[in-house]
């Protein structure tokens, strides 16, 4: 069963709407093992490659339809398996046709094809198609037409719908796709704000209808487009403009180029290669114990659409969860997600903390029912969004959903920062060592912009005015404005591979894409090396002095200390003008918190990592216990409000601080 087939648009139109892939297939990507170079292949071309190589392989499994559960059986504690007919299977052939259908619809709605030297049109999408497969296909189609997709995120991040639309107007969209209600609101706002730029309006329902037949003149235009497309859409062309979450101020626009999307896919594929094995891209058509046909090299379930895009770009199979499953009001039963996992033998899953919490509770209830087989025993990778997911929560996830691998591959729970943003996934758990003088030298030559200033201890803060005074309005540099106070040091410039293996010599190259390795950085005062500390313990070669050791971020000590519930690293300003690096901890049980155990865990983590050589420079590193309700950002419940922690620590009696 599939949502769309190639017969929905004329075969001649489909053939004319396609372009020849630009990827090189002679040699696989050296890092990810992919059959073509992911770092230089546009998203649309990657989809085309898989559609032609293995057209019947399953790309997507859609579960947007109502999930059927026997209510009487549910009341008795018995959960029935959902009807497989409620799942819509989309092959790569069908998905490729769906993308092309939207390409044709966009063109016939009045969006011209890109031409060399032409300014890309900015499209603001305020219309959601009926299911997530169409959402994904429409996004890829807009990229393939050379347009810039404006993505603003949630209206509440902008103070409501009016603030959201006003912010979008500042980006000066050329085309707005919306339904009738939003269209009316938007036009009223344009008149209120006296917005004079002419905007083309397209009804969203027009795009989802069956594409009409193309005229000979249009077909000839598509033939010309096949020759012009490679020149019109380069890797450095902007594909998307999105916004930062606004934790530290008004949401800032971020320009995402096609090259950045390519690096994201390459980083994701490399991470899968490291965790799922060397045979990642070999054909693997098997049947699971539950009878489901497994077509892709891996099966994943994701809440976030950008993760799904990475899966289909890399040739995997993604189970797309229904809209609303992650909503706090529980509009969609999470029981369905567990059943889908078991049916399709899922190996990877990403979800926000709120949904993981419901899944943990639900799984425990099901496993405790007499006669029920334990569910979900073999997830290899679990991603949880939110910068400050508690360590105890991560431990619960690992206990319930992750089982030790029997084949030598790696398994684990990843606490990823910015899962909803288009950033390289592998970079969120990676570590890079870069010499400060090299970074400054490259930036002085114009290769990039060094953001932030390193102060005493382990604190890195961003001076926005200083950044802008140094030419920080560069389209790439804007992407690096941080959402958190601590540890954001971003350098932009020459391209490097998003490898998870670090050379023995410090790298002087500066990446052209955004490189954010975690929330903790350190400038070693003797050698002036900048240490980027990732959240996960990846082995890194630090040279002959230390050999290969795991870089353990300080905040990860909570995972090793069961009495610690959450912790955050802050730089506490002192009266003498210095900044004291401080780990603020919250215990599982405030009455029985073991400060000494936390101190020992920190010391152990530091001594067994790349932090060891710099311990002598951290004589003022301390621990303080936070006795109140853990502060979170009012717009992002999963993020720690570091400013409140820092201000509280600055006012706290110094006698309550314990030296590490």
XYZ file of C-alpha atoms in Angstrom:
660
model
C 0.000 0.000 0.000
C 1.404 3.410 -0.900
C 0.299 7.007 -0.662
C 1.122 7.939 -4.221
C 2.404 6.276 -7.333
C 4.220 7.416 -10.426
C 0.974 7.166 -12.397
C -0.525 10.150 -10.579
C 1.267 12.500 -12.977
C 1.894 11.906 -16.671
C 4.907 9.694 -17.290
C 6.303 12.185 -19.789
C 6.019 14.958 -17.209
C 7.711 12.852 -14.563
C 10.632 12.046 -16.837
C 11.001 15.658 -17.877
C 10.816 16.874 -14.298
C 13.772 14.789 -13.215
C 17.418 15.694 -13.458
C 20.567 13.724 -13.791
C 22.214 13.079 -10.410
C 25.323 15.106 -9.723
C 26.865 12.606 -7.313
C 29.955 10.570 -8.018
C 29.220 6.867 -7.674
C 32.594 5.448 -8.616
C 33.979 5.435 -5.081
C 32.122 5.317 -1.771
C 32.374 8.072 0.800
C 35.503 7.292 2.779
C 33.940 7.905 6.173
C 30.305 6.849 5.925
C 30.623 3.998 3.435
C 27.816 5.447 1.307
C 27.842 4.526 -2.418
C 28.137 8.207 -3.364
C 29.680 11.305 -1.818
C 27.130 12.589 0.684
C 29.139 15.754 1.307
C 28.633 17.019 -2.259
C 25.254 15.555 -3.253
C 22.091 17.644 -3.045
C 19.153 16.185 -1.135
C 16.990 15.758 -4.235
C 19.771 13.978 -6.113
C 20.258 11.551 -3.226
C 16.564 10.625 -3.311
C 16.789 10.137 -7.071
C 19.785 7.837 -6.653
C 17.993 5.480 -4.251
C 14.788 5.579 -6.319
C 16.675 4.333 -9.371
C 18.989 1.915 -7.579
C 16.321 0.135 -5.508
C 12.875 1.558 -6.386
C 10.886 -0.987 -4.346
C 12.840 -0.472 -1.120
C 10.687 1.042 1.627
C 11.544 4.678 2.281
C 8.758 5.663 4.666
C 6.124 4.034 6.831
C 3.398 6.551 7.685
C 1.177 6.142 10.736
C -0.873 9.318 10.448
C -4.157 7.425 10.239
C -6.212 6.690 13.341
C -4.635 3.919 15.394
C -7.088 1.145 16.202
C -6.980 -0.279 19.726
C -9.467 -2.719 21.210
C -10.804 -0.598 24.082
C -12.313 -3.557 25.936
C -9.052 -5.497 25.725
C -7.144 -2.412 26.807
C -9.272 -2.105 29.942
C -8.423 -5.715 30.778
C -4.731 -5.032 30.402
C -4.367 -6.722 27.015
C -3.037 -4.650 24.145
C -3.870 -5.723 20.622
C -1.514 -5.201 17.711
C -2.639 -2.413 15.420
C -4.036 -3.232 12.021
C -1.154 -3.169 9.487
C -3.599 -1.706 6.978
C -3.414 1.489 8.989
C 0.230 1.807 8.019
C 0.997 3.416 4.688
C 4.188 2.123 3.093
C 5.950 4.449 0.656
C 8.721 3.046 -1.538
C 11.624 5.148 -2.789
C 10.062 5.057 -6.241
C 6.774 6.405 -4.884
C 8.427 9.013 -2.694
C 10.528 10.254 -5.612
C 7.352 10.590 -7.673
C 5.695 12.478 -4.807
C 8.599 14.943 -4.654
C 8.377 15.482 -8.412
C 4.630 15.964 -8.154
C 5.219 18.858 -5.783
C 7.930 20.225 -8.088
C 5.441 20.312 -10.948
C 2.738 21.814 -8.717
C 5.063 24.555 -7.474
C 6.016 25.439 -11.029
C 2.432 25.534 -12.242
C 1.444 27.652 -9.245
C 3.723 30.346 -10.613
C 7.142 29.609 -9.135
C 9.678 29.847 -11.972
C 12.516 27.424 -12.403
C 15.928 28.588 -11.162
C 18.368 30.076 -13.615
C 22.062 30.893 -13.191
C 22.555 34.232 -11.450
C 18.899 34.576 -10.518
C 18.028 35.605 -6.960
C 16.269 32.684 -5.253
C 12.654 33.172 -4.282
C 11.855 33.065 -0.571
C 8.880 30.861 0.260
C 7.034 31.088 3.567
C 5.064 27.895 4.146
C 2.087 28.381 6.488
C 0.205 25.343 5.252
C 0.681 21.793 6.503
C -0.136 18.952 4.074
C -2.239 16.037 5.285
C 0.630 13.795 6.391
C 4.318 14.017 7.161
C 5.383 12.271 3.972
C 3.881 15.143 2.004
C 5.528 17.662 4.342
C 8.913 16.065 3.714
C 8.341 15.789 -0.038
C 7.285 19.439 -0.252
C 10.413 20.592 1.585
C 12.663 18.627 -0.772
C 10.712 19.886 -3.794
C 11.188 23.499 -2.707
C 14.929 22.893 -2.358
C 15.001 21.291 -5.809
C 13.347 24.339 -7.359
C 16.088 26.581 -6.016
C 13.797 28.410 -3.602
C 14.659 29.349 -0.022
C 12.324 27.844 2.530
C 11.559 30.143 5.475
C 11.077 28.135 8.658
C 10.113 30.093 11.752
C 9.341 27.319 14.205
C 6.679 27.718 16.861
C 4.625 30.961 17.083
C 4.925 30.919 20.891
C 8.674 31.480 20.526
C 7.832 34.826 18.925
C 5.202 35.916 21.449
C 2.255 34.534 19.512
C 1.007 34.346 15.932
C 1.193 38.101 15.350
C 4.810 38.272 16.499
C 5.645 35.226 14.392
C 4.135 36.687 11.216
C 5.758 40.082 11.842
C 9.156 38.379 12.175
C 8.554 36.460 8.952
C 7.756 39.712 7.148
C 11.185 41.057 8.085
C 12.656 38.258 5.978
C 10.743 39.707 2.994
C 9.132 36.545 1.571
C 8.337 36.545 -2.122
C 5.750 33.758 -1.928
C 3.419 32.714 0.894
C 1.675 29.332 0.853
C -1.232 29.318 3.304
C -4.825 28.274 3.855
C -7.665 30.793 3.746
C -7.707 31.691 7.459
C -3.969 32.304 7.821
C -3.982 34.093 4.483
C -6.553 36.578 5.795
C -4.644 37.154 9.049
C -1.380 37.642 7.191
C -2.810 40.138 4.708
C -4.424 42.105 7.534
C -1.078 42.252 9.320
C 0.638 43.424 6.117
C -1.782 46.352 5.906
C -1.393 47.133 9.626
C 2.395 47.216 9.358
C 2.201 49.042 6.004
C 4.219 46.306 4.341
C 4.636 47.455 0.744
C 6.526 44.606 -0.888
C 4.392 42.611 -3.290
C 3.793 39.045 -2.127
C 2.491 36.203 -4.276
C -0.145 34.086 -2.516
C -0.630 30.384 -3.217
C -3.400 28.293 -1.695
C -1.971 25.265 0.050
C -4.696 22.987 -1.253
C -3.527 23.661 -4.812
C -0.250 21.868 -4.146
C -1.829 18.720 -2.734
C -4.181 18.195 -5.651
C -3.334 15.961 -8.581
C -0.942 17.800 -10.874
C -2.538 18.660 -14.246
C -0.988 17.717 -17.544
C 1.932 19.809 -18.663
C 1.891 21.766 -21.898
C 4.585 21.247 -24.564
C 6.003 24.682 -23.713
C 6.340 23.728 -20.062
C 7.976 20.421 -20.962
C 10.497 22.281 -23.102
C 11.198 24.579 -20.148
C 11.863 21.557 -17.946
C 14.305 20.210 -20.545
C 16.194 23.498 -20.421
C 16.028 23.353 -16.630
C 17.902 20.040 -16.650
C 20.913 21.843 -18.107
C 20.629 24.969 -15.953
C 19.902 23.386 -12.595
C 23.483 22.405 -11.742
C 24.614 25.996 -12.328
C 21.638 27.595 -10.579
C 21.732 25.494 -7.400
C 25.242 25.234 -6.042
C 26.212 23.736 -2.710
C 26.680 27.216 -1.278
C 23.189 28.350 -2.279
C 20.922 29.019 0.696
C 18.296 26.283 1.054
C 16.562 27.275 4.291
C 16.339 30.237 6.628
C 15.364 29.215 10.119
C 15.509 30.791 13.565
C 17.379 30.085 16.757
C 15.201 29.129 19.693
C 15.643 32.522 21.322
C 16.706 31.303 24.740
C 19.147 34.183 25.152
C 17.206 36.866 23.292
C 14.960 37.396 20.263
C 15.105 34.482 17.791
C 17.854 35.107 15.253
C 17.662 34.119 11.557
C 19.970 31.313 10.476
C 20.839 30.656 6.834
C 21.335 26.979 6.025
C 23.058 26.222 2.734
C 22.828 23.049 0.675
C 26.418 22.309 1.671
C 25.446 22.370 5.338
C 22.602 19.946 4.641
C 25.050 17.673 2.843
C 27.481 17.756 5.761
C 24.630 16.984 8.120
C 23.740 13.880 6.114
C 27.393 12.831 5.917
C 27.820 13.241 9.664
C 24.656 11.274 10.356
C 25.713 8.455 8.023
C 29.149 8.319 9.598
C 27.638 8.069 13.058
C 25.399 5.195 11.928
C 28.425 3.533 10.371
C 30.239 3.712 13.700
C 27.319 2.283 15.644
C 25.543 -0.109 13.290
C 28.509 -1.713 11.585
C 30.435 -1.771 8.323
C 27.671 -3.395 6.273
C 25.351 -0.426 6.654
C 24.665 0.034 2.945
C 24.503 -3.586 1.839
C 21.102 -4.836 0.751
C 19.299 -6.235 3.744
C 15.846 -7.456 2.771
C 14.703 -9.720 5.576
C 11.517 -10.598 7.407
C 11.216 -9.812 11.099
C 9.763 -12.206 13.667
C 6.529 -10.225 13.571
C 6.209 -10.784 9.833
C 7.096 -7.276 8.672
C 9.308 -6.956 5.611
C 12.467 -5.033 6.324
C 13.684 -3.336 3.176
C 16.121 -0.670 4.273
C 19.582 -1.175 5.772
C 18.152 0.089 9.080
C 14.757 1.004 10.511
C 14.245 4.218 12.467
C 11.333 6.037 14.077
C 11.592 9.796 14.433
C 9.421 12.587 15.728
C 11.478 15.262 13.971
C 11.158 15.608 10.204
C 14.799 16.601 9.686
C 15.924 13.240 11.088
C 13.622 11.498 8.619
C 15.159 13.479 5.769
C 18.576 12.202 6.808
C 17.323 8.617 6.744
C 15.926 8.799 3.210
C 18.993 10.665 1.950
C 21.148 7.839 3.297
C 18.878 5.076 1.957
C 17.274 3.937 5.212
C 13.676 3.231 6.191
C 11.964 5.759 8.467
C 8.730 5.146 10.359
C 7.071 8.564 10.560
C 5.009 9.051 13.688
C 1.653 10.856 13.506
C 1.341 14.558 14.114
C 0.458 15.261 17.724
C 2.170 12.273 19.323
C 4.685 14.513 21.088
C 2.080 17.041 22.231
C 1.764 17.531 26.008
C -2.002 16.959 25.856
C -1.424 13.368 24.663
C -3.731 13.721 21.666
C -2.221 10.569 20.164
C -1.773 7.354 22.140
C 1.930 6.608 22.659
C 1.033 2.914 22.877
C 1.029 2.911 19.093
C 4.702 3.880 18.976
C 5.804 0.844 20.985
C 3.755 -1.465 18.776
C 5.263 0.030 15.623
C 8.743 -0.446 17.062
C 8.176 -4.129 17.621
C 6.448 -4.709 14.299
C 9.165 -3.087 12.201
C 12.157 -4.132 14.306
C 13.244 -0.545 14.897
C 16.895 0.096 15.735
C 16.945 3.890 16.065
C 14.493 6.312 17.633
C 14.477 10.030 18.394
C 11.858 11.764 20.518
C 11.526 14.701 22.924
C 11.811 14.138 26.689
C 8.052 14.387 27.282
C 7.338 11.514 24.904
C 10.189 9.367 26.247
C 8.743 9.820 29.741
C 5.366 8.520 28.587
C 7.013 5.643 26.749
C 9.013 4.568 29.804
C 5.879 4.513 31.970
C 3.827 2.738 29.323
C 6.465 0.109 28.627
C 6.789 -0.727 32.318
C 3.031 -1.146 32.592
C 2.926 -3.462 29.591
C 5.913 -5.516 30.689
C 4.355 -6.084 34.118
C 1.157 -7.533 32.689
C 1.088 -11.354 33.070
C 1.755 -13.128 29.794
C 3.010 -10.057 27.947
C 6.279 -10.389 26.073
C 8.748 -7.610 27.003
C 8.769 -4.941 24.334
C 11.556 -3.111 22.552
C 14.635 -4.987 23.645
C 17.043 -4.086 20.885
C 17.170 -0.345 20.206
C 20.754 0.497 19.336
C 20.470 4.270 19.284
C 18.078 6.531 21.167
C 18.095 10.293 20.699
C 16.471 12.572 23.232
C 16.084 16.236 22.406
C 16.729 19.090 24.791
C 20.045 20.501 25.901
C 19.674 19.577 29.546
C 18.017 16.187 29.753
C 18.556 14.916 33.284
C 21.091 12.159 33.803
C 18.669 10.017 35.795
C 16.247 10.239 32.895
C 18.945 9.072 30.475
C 19.696 6.160 32.790
C 16.025 5.156 32.791
C 15.959 5.295 28.998
C 19.033 3.109 28.705
C 17.619 0.592 31.173
C 14.290 0.249 29.379
C 15.191 0.548 25.714
C 18.886 -0.179 25.161
C 20.352 -3.657 25.338
C 24.080 -4.453 25.126
C 25.068 -5.283 21.574
C 26.142 -8.846 20.845
C 27.982 -8.085 17.596
C 30.490 -5.566 18.896
C 28.670 -2.477 17.631
C 28.033 0.468 19.934
C 24.749 1.169 21.678
C 23.658 4.106 23.751
C 21.413 7.023 24.559
C 22.413 10.323 22.982
C 21.440 13.568 24.618
C 21.502 15.779 21.542
C 21.352 19.556 21.573
C 19.214 21.124 18.874
C 17.541 18.035 17.415
C 14.929 20.229 15.770
C 17.562 22.383 14.092
C 19.437 21.572 10.934
C 22.842 20.925 12.484
C 25.217 18.003 11.987
C 24.066 15.254 14.329
C 27.518 13.707 14.651
C 28.910 17.028 15.764
C 26.691 17.027 18.846
C 28.629 14.078 20.227
C 32.033 14.779 18.706
C 35.190 16.436 19.981
C 37.636 18.654 18.107
C 40.946 20.080 19.269
C 41.981 23.306 17.564
C 44.873 25.647 18.290
C 43.685 29.113 19.194
C 46.339 30.926 17.144
C 45.408 28.899 14.041
C 41.728 29.714 14.500
C 42.459 33.425 14.885
C 44.862 33.393 11.939
C 42.303 31.805 9.623
C 39.627 34.194 10.796
C 41.896 37.208 10.241
C 42.382 36.067 6.643
C 38.637 36.179 6.147
C 37.944 32.452 6.185
C 35.531 32.797 9.059
C 34.535 34.493 12.274
C 35.597 33.393 15.735
C 32.685 33.818 18.112
C 33.120 34.284 21.831
C 35.819 35.208 24.275
C 37.460 32.755 26.638
C 37.616 33.830 30.284
C 39.339 32.298 33.290
C 38.280 28.736 33.995
C 35.987 26.792 31.700
C 33.435 29.429 30.829
C 32.958 30.685 27.275
C 30.558 33.536 26.670
C 29.454 35.351 23.544
C 29.760 39.115 23.167
C 27.158 39.866 20.513
C 28.184 43.510 20.032
C 31.833 42.549 19.632
C 30.825 39.827 17.189
C 28.794 42.195 15.039
C 31.511 44.853 15.155
C 33.895 42.311 13.594
C 31.652 41.687 10.618
C 29.447 39.092 12.248
C 26.603 39.635 9.802
C 28.075 37.019 7.522
C 25.353 34.594 6.484
C 27.252 31.631 7.937
C 28.350 33.427 11.066
C 24.759 34.278 11.919
C 24.100 30.576 12.183
C 26.483 30.300 15.087
C 24.796 32.664 17.521
C 24.271 30.459 20.565
C 21.182 29.569 22.535
C 23.076 28.910 25.756
C 25.540 30.920 27.776
C 28.197 28.302 28.373
C 30.650 26.731 26.021
C 29.706 28.098 22.624
C 32.841 28.714 20.608
C 32.178 28.467 16.878
C 34.661 28.971 14.075
C 33.797 29.122 10.401
C 35.931 28.887 7.318
C 37.618 26.143 5.294
C 35.778 22.867 4.919
C 36.827 19.761 6.777
C 35.236 16.339 6.889
C 32.788 15.779 9.767
C 34.936 12.897 10.949
C 34.540 11.499 14.426
C 38.225 10.592 14.445
C 40.595 13.382 15.413
C 44.155 13.504 14.109
C 47.065 13.404 16.533
C 48.042 16.938 15.552
C 45.697 19.838 16.424
C 43.762 20.898 13.358
C 44.320 24.378 11.989
C 41.415 24.089 9.575
C 38.136 25.725 10.370
C 34.882 24.138 9.147
C 32.694 25.980 6.685
C 29.582 24.487 8.239
C 28.477 25.058 11.820
C 30.599 23.140 14.273
C 29.097 22.887 17.742
C 30.697 20.156 19.774
C 28.830 20.576 23.013
C 28.299 23.070 25.774
C 31.768 23.052 27.341
C 34.970 24.552 25.971
C 38.315 25.249 27.567
C 41.301 27.360 26.581
C 44.434 25.774 28.010
C 46.473 28.816 29.117
C 49.950 27.327 28.539
C 49.667 25.940 25.005
C 46.662 28.065 24.010
C 44.809 25.001 22.743
C 41.027 25.262 22.602
C 39.428 22.045 23.851
C 35.923 21.413 22.569
C 34.222 18.972 24.929
C 31.408 16.835 23.552
C 28.602 15.377 25.633
C 29.343 11.759 24.745
C 32.558 9.901 25.522
C 34.063 9.329 22.083
C 37.619 8.036 21.915
C 40.032 10.631 20.564
C 43.735 10.504 19.778
C 45.353 13.308 21.771
C 48.930 12.634 20.762
C 51.787 10.730 22.345
C 51.390 12.406 25.723
C 48.021 10.836 26.493
C 47.279 8.384 23.731
C 43.676 7.509 23.021
C 41.357 8.554 25.834
C 37.646 9.359 26.092
C 36.793 13.053 26.385
C 34.153 13.144 29.120
C 32.212 16.375 29.499
C 31.993 17.504 33.116
C 28.202 17.505 33.063
C 28.244 13.814 32.208
C 29.381 12.995 35.749
C 25.727 12.828 36.709
C 25.428 9.663 34.651
C 28.067 8.058 36.851
C 26.648 9.350 40.141
C 23.250 7.837 40.826
C 22.465 10.282 43.621
C 22.741 13.232 41.208
C 19.546 14.109 39.362
C 20.729 17.019 37.214
C 23.764 19.211 36.933
C 24.885 22.209 34.928
C 28.203 23.917 34.429
C 28.275 27.686 34.958
C 30.854 30.421 35.339
C 30.161 32.287 38.578
C 31.364 35.925 38.610
C 33.253 36.979 41.730
C 33.807 40.374 43.337
C 37.458 40.437 42.284
C 36.424 40.227 38.621
C 37.333 36.569 38.105
C 34.980 33.822 36.999
C 34.844 30.673 39.090
C 33.994 27.478 37.132
C 31.250 25.784 39.129
C 29.198 22.632 38.728
C 25.704 23.125 40.152
C 24.113 19.797 41.103
C 20.655 18.730 42.153
C 20.341 15.439 44.025
C 17.667 12.805 43.491
C 16.889 13.062 47.199
C 17.811 16.508 48.568
C 17.922 15.150 52.123
C 20.438 12.436 51.309
C 22.589 14.078 48.642
C 26.177 12.908 48.741
C 28.389 15.869 47.877
C 31.522 13.821 48.418
C 30.351 11.230 45.879
C 29.696 13.985 43.361
C 33.176 15.431 43.950
C 34.795 12.033 43.461
C 32.811 11.427 40.274
C 33.941 14.747 38.852
C 37.558 14.049 39.754
C 37.367 10.574 38.194
C 35.792 11.942 35.030
C 38.448 14.614 34.699
C 41.405 12.342 35.384
C 40.261 9.821 32.782
C 39.751 12.283 29.977
C 41.496 14.941 27.947
C 40.802 17.238 30.859
C 43.612 15.582 32.825
C 46.444 17.853 31.529
C 44.465 20.960 32.434
C 43.408 19.956 35.947
C 46.239 22.041 37.363
C 44.615 25.094 35.808
C 41.290 24.320 37.486
C 42.276 24.830 41.099
C 39.142 26.907 41.618
C 36.726 24.322 40.190
C 33.970 23.737 42.735
C 30.632 22.049 43.361
C 27.560 23.616 44.914
C 24.208 21.982 45.698
C 21.078 23.623 44.288
C 18.240 23.243 46.843
C 15.347 24.647 44.816
C 13.247 23.556 41.857
C 15.554 23.271 38.859
C 15.164 26.411 36.727
C 14.206 25.917 33.095
C 13.629 28.342 30.279
C 9.962 29.310 30.080
C 9.916 28.674 26.320
C 11.852 25.406 26.416
C 11.055 23.170 29.363
C 13.937 20.816 28.523
C 16.593 23.544 28.743
C 18.253 24.665 31.939
C 18.093 28.392 32.607
C 21.804 28.867 33.219
C 21.408 32.556 33.906
C 19.259 31.851 36.957
C 21.745 29.239 38.173
C 24.652 31.617 37.691
C 22.915 34.488 39.471
C 21.883 32.213 42.327
C 25.423 30.863 42.693
C 26.862 34.391 42.676
C 24.688 35.301 45.673
C 25.296 32.055 47.564
C 27.564 31.949 50.602
C 31.036 30.782 49.538
C 31.068 28.341 52.456
C 28.536 26.203 50.579
C 30.956 25.652 47.689
C 33.015 22.452 47.794
C 36.368 22.374 46.048
C 36.896 19.549 43.561
